[in-house]
Coordinates of C-alpha atoms in Angstrom, one line a residue:
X23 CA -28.5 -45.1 3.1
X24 CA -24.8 -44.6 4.4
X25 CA -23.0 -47.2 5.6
X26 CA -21.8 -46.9 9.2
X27 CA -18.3 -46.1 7.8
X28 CA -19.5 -42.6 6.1
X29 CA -20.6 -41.5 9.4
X30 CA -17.8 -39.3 11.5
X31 CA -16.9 -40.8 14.6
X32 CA -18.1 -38.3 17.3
X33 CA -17.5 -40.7 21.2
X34 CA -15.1 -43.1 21.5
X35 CA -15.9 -44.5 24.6
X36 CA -13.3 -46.7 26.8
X37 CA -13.3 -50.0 28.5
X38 CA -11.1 -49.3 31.7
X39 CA -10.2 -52.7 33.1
X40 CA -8.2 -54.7 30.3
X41 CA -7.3 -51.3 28.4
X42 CA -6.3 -49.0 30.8
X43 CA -6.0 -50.5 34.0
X44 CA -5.9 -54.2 35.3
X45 CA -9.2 -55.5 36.6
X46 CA -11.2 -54.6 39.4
X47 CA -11.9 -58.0 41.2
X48 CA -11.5 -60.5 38.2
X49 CA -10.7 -63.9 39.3
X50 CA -6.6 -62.9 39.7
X51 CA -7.3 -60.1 41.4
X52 CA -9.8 -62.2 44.0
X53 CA -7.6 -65.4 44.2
X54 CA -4.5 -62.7 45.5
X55 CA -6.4 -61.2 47.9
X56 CA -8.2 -63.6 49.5
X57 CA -5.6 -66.3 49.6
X58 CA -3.3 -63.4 51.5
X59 CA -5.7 -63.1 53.9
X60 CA -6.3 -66.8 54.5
X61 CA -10.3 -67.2 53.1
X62 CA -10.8 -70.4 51.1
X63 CA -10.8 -69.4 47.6
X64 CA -13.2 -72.2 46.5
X65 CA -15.7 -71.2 49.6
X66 CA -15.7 -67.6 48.2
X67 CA -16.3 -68.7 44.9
X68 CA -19.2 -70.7 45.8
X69 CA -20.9 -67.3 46.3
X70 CA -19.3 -64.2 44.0
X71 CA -21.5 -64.7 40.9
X72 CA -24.7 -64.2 42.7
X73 CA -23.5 -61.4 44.9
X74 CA -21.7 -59.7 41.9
X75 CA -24.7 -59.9 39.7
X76 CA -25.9 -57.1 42.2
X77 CA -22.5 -55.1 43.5
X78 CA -21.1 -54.4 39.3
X79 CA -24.8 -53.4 38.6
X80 CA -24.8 -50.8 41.6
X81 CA -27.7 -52.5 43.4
X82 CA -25.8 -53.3 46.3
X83 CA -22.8 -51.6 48.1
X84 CA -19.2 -53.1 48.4
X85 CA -19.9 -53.5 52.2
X86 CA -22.6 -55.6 51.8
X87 CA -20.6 -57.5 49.0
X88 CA -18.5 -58.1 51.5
X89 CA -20.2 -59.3 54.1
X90 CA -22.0 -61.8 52.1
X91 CA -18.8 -63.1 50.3
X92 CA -16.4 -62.9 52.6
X93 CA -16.5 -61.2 56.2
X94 CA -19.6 -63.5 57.4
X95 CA -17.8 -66.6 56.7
X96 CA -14.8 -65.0 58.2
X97 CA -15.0 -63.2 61.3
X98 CA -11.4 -62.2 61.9
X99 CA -11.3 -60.0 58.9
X100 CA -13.4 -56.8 58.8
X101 CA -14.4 -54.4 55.8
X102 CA -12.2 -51.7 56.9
X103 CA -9.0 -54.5 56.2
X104 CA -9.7 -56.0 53.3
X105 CA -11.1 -53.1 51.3
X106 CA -7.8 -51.4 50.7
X107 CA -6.1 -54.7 49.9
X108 CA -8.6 -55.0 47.3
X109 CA -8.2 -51.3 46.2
X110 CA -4.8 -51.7 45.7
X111 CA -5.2 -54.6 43.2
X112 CA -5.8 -51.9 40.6
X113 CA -2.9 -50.9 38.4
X114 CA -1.8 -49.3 35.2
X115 CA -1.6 -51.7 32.5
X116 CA -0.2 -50.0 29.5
X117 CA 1.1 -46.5 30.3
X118 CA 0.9 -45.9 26.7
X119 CA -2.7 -46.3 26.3
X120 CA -3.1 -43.2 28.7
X121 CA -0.6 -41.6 26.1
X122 CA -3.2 -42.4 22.8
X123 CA -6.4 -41.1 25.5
X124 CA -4.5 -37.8 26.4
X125 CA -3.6 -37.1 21.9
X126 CA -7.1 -37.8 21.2
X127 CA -8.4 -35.9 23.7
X128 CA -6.3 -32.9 23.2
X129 CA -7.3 -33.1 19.4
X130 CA -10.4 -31.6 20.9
X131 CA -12.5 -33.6 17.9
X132 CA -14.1 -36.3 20.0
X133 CA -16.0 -36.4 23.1
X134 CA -14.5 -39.2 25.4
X135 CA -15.9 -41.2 27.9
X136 CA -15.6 -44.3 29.3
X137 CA -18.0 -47.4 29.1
X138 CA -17.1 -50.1 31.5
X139 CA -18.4 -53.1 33.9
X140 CA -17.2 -52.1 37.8
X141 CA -18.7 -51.7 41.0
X142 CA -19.5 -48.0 41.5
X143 CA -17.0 -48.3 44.7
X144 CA -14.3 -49.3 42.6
X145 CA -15.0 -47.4 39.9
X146 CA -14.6 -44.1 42.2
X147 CA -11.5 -45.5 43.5
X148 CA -10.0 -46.0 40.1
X149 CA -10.9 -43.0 38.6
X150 CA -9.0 -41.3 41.4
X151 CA -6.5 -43.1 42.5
X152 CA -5.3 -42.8 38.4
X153 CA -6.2 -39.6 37.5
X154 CA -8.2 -40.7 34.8
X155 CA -11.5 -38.3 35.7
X156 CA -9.4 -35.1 33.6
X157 CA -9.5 -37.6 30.1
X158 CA -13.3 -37.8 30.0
X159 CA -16.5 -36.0 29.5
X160 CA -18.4 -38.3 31.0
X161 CA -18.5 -42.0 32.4
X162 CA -20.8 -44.9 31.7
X163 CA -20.7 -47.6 34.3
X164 CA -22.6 -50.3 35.0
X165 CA -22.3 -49.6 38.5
X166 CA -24.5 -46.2 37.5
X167 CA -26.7 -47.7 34.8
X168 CA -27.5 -50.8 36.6
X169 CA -26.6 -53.6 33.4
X170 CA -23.7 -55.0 32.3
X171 CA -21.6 -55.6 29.0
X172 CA -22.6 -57.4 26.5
X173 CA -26.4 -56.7 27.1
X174 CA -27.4 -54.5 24.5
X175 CA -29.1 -51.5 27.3
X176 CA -25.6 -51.1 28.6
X177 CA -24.9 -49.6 25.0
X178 CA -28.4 -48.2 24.8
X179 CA -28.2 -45.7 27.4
X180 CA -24.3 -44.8 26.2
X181 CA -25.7 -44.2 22.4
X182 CA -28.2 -42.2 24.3
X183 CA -26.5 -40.1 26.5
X184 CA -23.7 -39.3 23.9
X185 CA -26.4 -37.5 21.6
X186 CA -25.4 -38.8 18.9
X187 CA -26.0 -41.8 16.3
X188 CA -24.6 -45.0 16.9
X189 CA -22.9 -44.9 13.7
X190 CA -20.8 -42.2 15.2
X191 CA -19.8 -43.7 18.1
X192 CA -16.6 -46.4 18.8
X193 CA -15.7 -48.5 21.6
X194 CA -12.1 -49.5 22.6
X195 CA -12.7 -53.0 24.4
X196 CA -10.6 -55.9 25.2
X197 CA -13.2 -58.9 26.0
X198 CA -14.7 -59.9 21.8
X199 CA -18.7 -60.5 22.9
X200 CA -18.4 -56.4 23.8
X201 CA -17.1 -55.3 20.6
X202 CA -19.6 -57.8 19.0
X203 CA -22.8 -56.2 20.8
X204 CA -21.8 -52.5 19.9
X205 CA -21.5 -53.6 16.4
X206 CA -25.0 -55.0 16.4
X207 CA -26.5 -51.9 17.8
X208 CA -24.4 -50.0 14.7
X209 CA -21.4 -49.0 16.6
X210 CA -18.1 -49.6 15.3
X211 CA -15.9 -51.0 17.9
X212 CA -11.7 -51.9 18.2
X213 CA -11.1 -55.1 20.2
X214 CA -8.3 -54.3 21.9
X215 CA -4.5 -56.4 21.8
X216 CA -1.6 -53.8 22.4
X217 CA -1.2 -50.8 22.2
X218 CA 0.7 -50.4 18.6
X219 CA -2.3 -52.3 17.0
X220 CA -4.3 -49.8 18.7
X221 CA -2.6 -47.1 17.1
X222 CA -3.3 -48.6 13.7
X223 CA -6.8 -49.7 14.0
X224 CA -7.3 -46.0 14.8
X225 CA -5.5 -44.7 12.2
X226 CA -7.0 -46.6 9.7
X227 CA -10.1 -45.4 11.0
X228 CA -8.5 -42.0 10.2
X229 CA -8.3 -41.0 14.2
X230 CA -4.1 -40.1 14.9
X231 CA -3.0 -40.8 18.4
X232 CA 0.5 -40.0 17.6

């Protein structure tokens, strides 16, 4: 029986937020937005984890996020003002990331895609507002596939939908319990710190992004 490092990697498949691009609405990004905008951070608080369990799993829309979290408690604000003030929380976070996607996926050996926790609003935002949509062949969300990292049928339907073994597929993440889960489902995985240690953990893994 092989071992899962005989098996050629096929998919590497990207977290976005951490990796790529800052976070979404992590607690940064929420505590400079909403103290901006004068909503009690605490008061918001008291309310994201049970709204968010919905909005990152695509089950509600960022409007209705909203309005629960935020705009009900807070009458002076509307959806139409906030919403870009949360958009533009979203940045590159190591330009030379995007340089190790684009080599990989010019080799033309792998198929790329991306495997991340975000709202499907902000996942349309950032994959545009970036230009990221050109890097993959396809994109795994939870904000499509209605679970989350680390639960194991986040990883499920990505093994799935890539075609291929598990054994053949690797995931670039920067939070540990996510690398841990693909590795119990027979994924290898890279827990991202910087970008040269990305380089070598890939190269040793015989994939050259340089």
């Amino acid at each position: 029986m092989k071992s899962s490092s005989q098996f050629k990697i096929k998919t590497i498949f990207w977290d976005i937020g951490g990796v790529l691009l800052t976070n979404g609405w992590d607690r940064d990004e929420r505590a400079d937005v909403l103290t901006r905008v004068g909503v009690d951070l605490a008061d918001y608080e008291s309310r994201h984890e049970e709204a968010n369990y919905f909005w990152e799993r695509g089950l509600s829309t960022a409007e209705h996020f909203f309005n629960v979290t935020v705009l009900n408690q807070n009458p002076n604000l509307t959806f139409g003002e906030l919403w870009p003030q949360v958009c533009a929380e979203s940045k590159i976070l190591h330009p030379e990331n995007l340089d190790i996607l684009g080599k990989l996926g010019t080799s033309r050996r792998y198929r790329l895609a991306t495997l991340n926790n975000e709202s499907r609003e902000l996942n349309e935002h950032r994959l545009d507002a970036f230009r990221l949509r050109p890097f993959f062949d396809y994109f795994i969300c939870s904000g499509y596939v209605h679970e989350m990292k680390p639960h194991p049928a986040i990883y499920r339907a990505a093994i799935e939908i890539s075609g291929h073994l598990a054994e053949t597929a690797l995931l670039i993440d920067d939070k540990l319990e996510n690398c841990i889960a693909a590795r119990s489902l027979g994924m290898r995985a890279i827990r991202f710190e910087s970008p040269t240690q990305l380089r070598d953990e890939l190269a040793q893994l015989g994939l050259r992004a340089a």
